[in-house]
């Protein structure tokens, strides 16, 4: 019996650029990116897929893209610009994957062509997935239009769609070739989507970066009042921390540790329990609050530290309790732990806090403490009314 | 305008083991692999998907697998063993992807569980794809059962299914966690499938390894007579060269060069023109012959070298001409060049020979020389009758 050992590294690189009005003719950024990519003088095709919600808030976008690219000889925009529903609907309907793959087929999009996704995290997850499986991966450019997608999902390496009601059951790890964060899009977000992405910034600050958490404390009001400068800084810092985490660790998540999932075990369950009527970020804010109070009850952090965190979350406008948490004596919630483990595979790994700015991994949680944490959040929420 | 630069390497490792009767209880190989993988004492699930053609030739296989794994406490075989049609049918029916993904869902297969594919290249391409998209990649073990899959497709990093009649239109790059080449399976192959995989060995020898080509020359008869020892060496050498190529170059094929596609531009077209009535390897043998004669007509190699190659291919039993090559004054065939370029993306890149064991990349082909090469193969085939 003999064997051959295979071993190699696959390198990935991409830039995340921060700009405003990307497709304004006097903005050279996108043009410059395309110019750097040309090779051998061949004209590359480009297929653009847009989030319906973005399109209705920015109805002149398709014309702006056409005008912008008309001057460009290295890239040829294909006839149709595809429009897909925004939000979770994008990931729930399998025929939307086919819609994009069919366009790849019809327009002769090859592996060196581009598929551009413009939209919130859900649309980007759909488009990224369709691009990843077409011809074993067509070059994919992301233009995220929500806070969450600009500071988290859109700058990372994952995509996915839902399958028979299970979130992200189908998907791949497939880095984009470029990401363009355009701050102008954020002006048309509704308040819930503006706020929602802030939860991921609080999360990453808490597990990785005390100065960033302190910055969040001093800018809570500005963020609540939709100050665009504060938001730009938040997105930049949060994206940076996420990206460092990806490159510094296990980009394709082959192990079981997932520190960026701090606050997420309860959040995932809550999204299901509420039938996705609450936003991911809203669920994450509650999930963070729960694991923060738990960390305090477990003696890992001080009450004063826990309060500072809850204060920031409430300050930007999050509710920190939902009745589904307490339902059936929290039985439903607790089942989420096992589901989270199954989702990750391997042994249960949960991130808690050992200090502000310092996450810690644990492999079990005490159900009594979870119930006490839920009660505390419930009591707090009543006294806040 | 600011930007963040992302850059990381993703490491992949796996072993390709050579054995015989993998699931014989006294063969420790598979057990040893599983033992090395255990982590944290969690029991991993295993879903097995088998090629129908393999199952009818080896009807006791499922029982052998159950017996073999029954003694293993680190892995729990799920209730059903899935059986899928063998050959291209596996890749033409989208419901088979769903069948596997549904099993992943139903049996709670997580990212640290295993999906094992047992079969020819087509079934492995299907199973590898379904595993790659489930939970963004479930650990995948390949047990290839044909010559082609043991020396080429099964030891590599690609998977895929067909879409609306287009071969491999959908797929990903997703390395397996292990490959087990079991020589016993080869005894039940029909002659065409035995022979078919030899074409890839001739291909890789010609572009990379003169001594291996010389070995093929001296073992042509043994291979034609189904000598299992000669075949074992051929598979080992060919797998080794393929694997070195992958690790030494561009594993996920982000550039346009594809030297391993020597002989494949015409082969791909021929498979279509014959409606896949000829095997991939049979088409590749003809494609190699064509590009060898072309290389000679273009003055790159000597006639005596070309003849040595054609002699090996004929010696193992390949036809080196098919009427579809000449049809319509070779117009159909020539169109295959453009399609090959579209498939790869970027500029046209074709591998020719500069010597035995030495491939060379060119970016255009002379249609007159292609027609002359076709004529020569046609004349030779008539004189051989
Ligand atoms: N891939 C990853 O790593 C990752 C990480 C976290 C979350 N996600 C996914 O991201 C999704 C959530 O994304 P999201 O929070 O960005 O929300 P979303 O994509 O669900 O969009 C929310 C709503 O905002 C609309 N919208 C988007 N941009 C707009 C704009 N500029 N102006 C007005 N309306 C706009 C959309 O049409 C939609 O109706 C979830 O599906 C989640 O699973 C993915
Ligand atoms: N992923 C890659 O990198 C890659 C590379 C080359 C080819 N391929 C793909 O591989 C496929 C061809 O694979 P193949 O040549 O292995 O043939 P195959 O998978 O088409 O199988 C041919 C036939 O042999 C049967 N069979 C398989 N093993 C058997 C055994 N041990 N005994 C008896 N019958 C057996 C099958 O049921 C089938 O009927 C094509 O779809 C091709 O696209 C993939
Ligand atoms: Zn999140
Ligand atoms: Zn081949």
mmCIF file of N, CA, C and O in Angstrom, chain B residues 53-83:
data_model
loop_
_atom_site.group_PDB
_atom_site.id
_atom_site.type_symbol
_atom_site.label_atom_id
_atom_site.label_comp_id
_atom_site.label_asym_id
_atom_site.label_seq_id
_atom_site.Cartn_x
_atom_site.Cartn_y
_atom_site.Cartn_z
ATOM 1 N N UNK B 53 -23.646 1.418 -11.484
ATOM 2 C CA UNK B 53 -22.841 0.477 -12.269
ATOM 3 C C UNK B 53 -21.866 -0.292 -11.383
ATOM 4 O O UNK B 53 -21.616 -1.487 -11.596
ATOM 5 N N UNK B 54 -21.323 0.389 -10.403
ATOM 6 C CA UNK B 54 -20.398 -0.256 -9.473
ATOM 7 C C UNK B 54 -21.162 -1.259 -8.616
ATOM 8 O O UNK B 54 -20.717 -2.386 -8.400
ATOM 9 N N UNK B 55 -22.334 -0.842 -8.182
ATOM 10 C CA UNK B 55 -23.131 -1.702 -7.313
ATOM 11 C C UNK B 55 -23.523 -3.000 -8.018
ATOM 12 O O UNK B 55 -23.450 -4.078 -7.419
ATOM 13 N N UNK B 56 -23.904 -2.916 -9.310
ATOM 14 C CA UNK B 56 -24.305 -4.174 -9.956
ATOM 15 C C UNK B 56 -23.100 -5.067 -10.215
ATOM 16 O O UNK B 56 -23.239 -6.288 -10.228
ATOM 17 N N UNK B 57 -21.906 -4.472 -10.381
ATOM 18 C CA UNK B 57 -20.715 -5.308 -10.550
ATOM 19 C C UNK B 57 -20.177 -5.811 -9.203
ATOM 20 O O UNK B 57 -19.454 -6.806 -9.148
ATOM 21 N N UNK B 58 -20.542 -5.116 -8.133
ATOM 22 C CA UNK B 58 -20.041 -5.472 -6.790
ATOM 23 C C UNK B 58 -21.206 -5.471 -5.801
ATOM 24 O O UNK B 58 -21.264 -4.629 -4.902
ATOM 25 N N UNK B 59 -22.146 -6.405 -5.966
ATOM 26 C CA UNK B 59 -23.387 -6.341 -5.175
ATOM 27 C C UNK B 59 -23.194 -6.493 -3.675
ATOM 28 O O UNK B 59 -24.061 -6.092 -2.903
ATOM 29 N N UNK B 60 -22.067 -7.037 -3.252
ATOM 30 C CA UNK B 60 -21.870 -7.210 -1.803
ATOM 31 C C UNK B 60 -21.244 -5.981 -1.143
ATOM 32 O O UNK B 60 -21.007 -5.965 0.070
ATOM 33 N N UNK B 61 -20.981 -4.946 -1.964
ATOM 34 C CA UNK B 61 -20.302 -3.757 -1.432
ATOM 35 C C UNK B 61 -21.013 -3.119 -0.226
ATOM 36 O O UNK B 61 -20.377 -2.850 0.797
ATOM 37 N N UNK B 62 -22.329 -2.860 -0.310
ATOM 38 C CA UNK B 62 -22.986 -2.211 0.830
ATOM 39 C C UNK B 62 -22.833 -3.010 2.119
ATOM 40 O O UNK B 62 -22.531 -2.437 3.177
ATOM 41 N N UNK B 63 -22.992 -4.308 2.028
ATOM 42 C CA UNK B 63 -22.845 -5.144 3.227
ATOM 43 C C UNK B 63 -21.411 -5.060 3.758
ATOM 44 O O UNK B 63 -21.187 -4.967 4.977
ATOM 45 N N UNK B 64 -20.449 -5.081 2.838
ATOM 46 C CA UNK B 64 -19.049 -5.001 3.258
ATOM 47 C C UNK B 64 -18.777 -3.680 3.981
ATOM 48 O O UNK B 64 -18.086 -3.647 5.000
ATOM 49 N N UNK B 65 -19.341 -2.588 3.458
ATOM 50 C CA UNK B 65 -19.143 -1.276 4.093
ATOM 51 C C UNK B 65 -19.750 -1.279 5.492
ATOM 52 O O UNK B 65 -19.137 -0.829 6.461
ATOM 53 N N UNK B 66 -20.966 -1.795 5.591
ATOM 54 C CA UNK B 66 -21.630 -1.824 6.911
ATOM 55 C C UNK B 66 -20.830 -2.648 7.909
ATOM 56 O O UNK B 66 -20.631 -2.232 9.056
ATOM 57 N N UNK B 67 -20.378 -3.790 7.465
ATOM 58 C CA UNK B 67 -19.588 -4.651 8.363
ATOM 59 C C UNK B 67 -18.302 -3.942 8.768
ATOM 60 O O UNK B 67 -17.932 -3.923 9.949
ATOM 61 N N UNK B 68 -17.653 -3.370 7.792
ATOM 62 C CA UNK B 68 -16.375 -2.707 8.055
ATOM 63 C C UNK B 68 -16.547 -1.594 9.088
ATOM 64 O O UNK B 68 -15.746 -1.448 9.999
ATOM 65 N N UNK B 69 -17.600 -0.801 8.917
ATOM 66 C CA UNK B 69 -17.779 0.365 9.785
ATOM 67 C C UNK B 69 -18.480 0.042 11.093
ATOM 68 O O UNK B 69 -18.452 0.841 12.030
ATOM 69 N N UNK B 70 -19.113 -1.124 11.153
ATOM 70 C CA UNK B 70 -19.834 -1.490 12.369
ATOM 71 C C UNK B 70 -18.888 -1.513 13.564
ATOM 72 O O UNK B 70 -19.256 -1.167 14.683
ATOM 73 N N UNK B 71 -17.639 -1.896 13.308
ATOM 74 C CA UNK B 71 -16.646 -1.979 14.392
ATOM 75 C C UNK B 71 -16.090 -0.617 14.768
ATOM 76 O O UNK B 71 -15.296 -0.501 15.686
ATOM 77 N N UNK B 72 -16.475 0.394 14.032
ATOM 78 C CA UNK B 72 -15.862 1.707 14.221
ATOM 79 C C UNK B 72 -16.765 2.608 15.052
ATOM 80 O O UNK B 72 -17.925 2.842 14.702
ATOM 81 N N UNK B 73 -16.233 3.111 16.148
ATOM 82 C CA UNK B 73 -17.084 3.927 17.022
ATOM 83 C C UNK B 73 -16.966 5.424 16.724
ATOM 84 O O UNK B 73 -17.765 6.212 17.206
ATOM 85 N N UNK B 74 -15.972 5.799 15.936
ATOM 86 C CA UNK B 74 -15.774 7.224 15.670
ATOM 87 C C UNK B 74 -16.708 7.720 14.576
ATOM 88 O O UNK B 74 -16.921 8.915 14.423
ATOM 89 N N UNK B 75 -17.266 6.772 13.812
ATOM 90 C CA UNK B 75 -18.089 7.145 12.671
ATOM 91 C C UNK B 75 -19.387 6.357 12.697
ATOM 92 O O UNK B 75 -19.400 5.161 12.975
ATOM 93 N N UNK B 76 -20.466 7.069 12.397
ATOM 94 C CA UNK B 76 -21.762 6.414 12.376
ATOM 95 C C UNK B 76 -22.351 6.517 10.968
ATOM 96 O O UNK B 76 -22.642 7.598 10.476
ATOM 97 N N UNK B 77 -22.476 5.367 10.329
ATOM 98 C CA UNK B 77 -23.038 5.317 8.978
ATOM 99 C C UNK B 77 -24.527 5.654 9.055
ATOM 100 O O UNK B 77 -25.235 5.093 9.878
ATOM 101 N N UNK B 78 -25.016 6.566 8.224
ATOM 102 C CA UNK B 78 -26.440 6.875 8.297
ATOM 103 C C UNK B 78 -27.234 5.758 7.622
ATOM 104 O O UNK B 78 -26.693 5.008 6.803
ATOM 105 N N UNK B 79 -28.509 5.688 7.963
ATOM 106 C CA UNK B 79 -29.347 4.553 7.572
ATOM 107 C C UNK B 79 -29.265 4.209 6.089
ATOM 108 O O UNK B 79 -28.998 3.072 5.721
ATOM 109 N N UNK B 80 -29.497 5.189 5.249
ATOM 110 C CA UNK B 80 -29.563 4.889 3.825
ATOM 111 C C UNK B 80 -28.219 5.034 3.141
ATOM 112 O O UNK B 80 -27.472 5.970 3.418
ATOM 113 N N UNK B 81 -27.957 4.103 2.224
ATOM 114 C CA UNK B 81 -26.841 4.259 1.307
ATOM 115 C C UNK B 81 -27.509 4.701 0.004
ATOM 116 O O UNK B 81 -28.451 4.061 -0.481
ATOM 117 N N UNK B 82 -27.093 5.831 -0.514
ATOM 118 C CA UNK B 82 -27.745 6.335 -1.728
ATOM 119 C C UNK B 82 -27.132 5.693 -2.963
ATOM 120 O O UNK B 82 -25.915 5.557 -3.060
ATOM 121 N N UNK B 83 -27.976 5.340 -3.902
ATOM 122 C CA UNK B 83 -27.505 4.786 -5.177
ATOM 123 C C UNK B 83 -27.911 5.745 -6.292
ATOM 124 O O UNK B 83 -29.065 6.173 -6.355
#
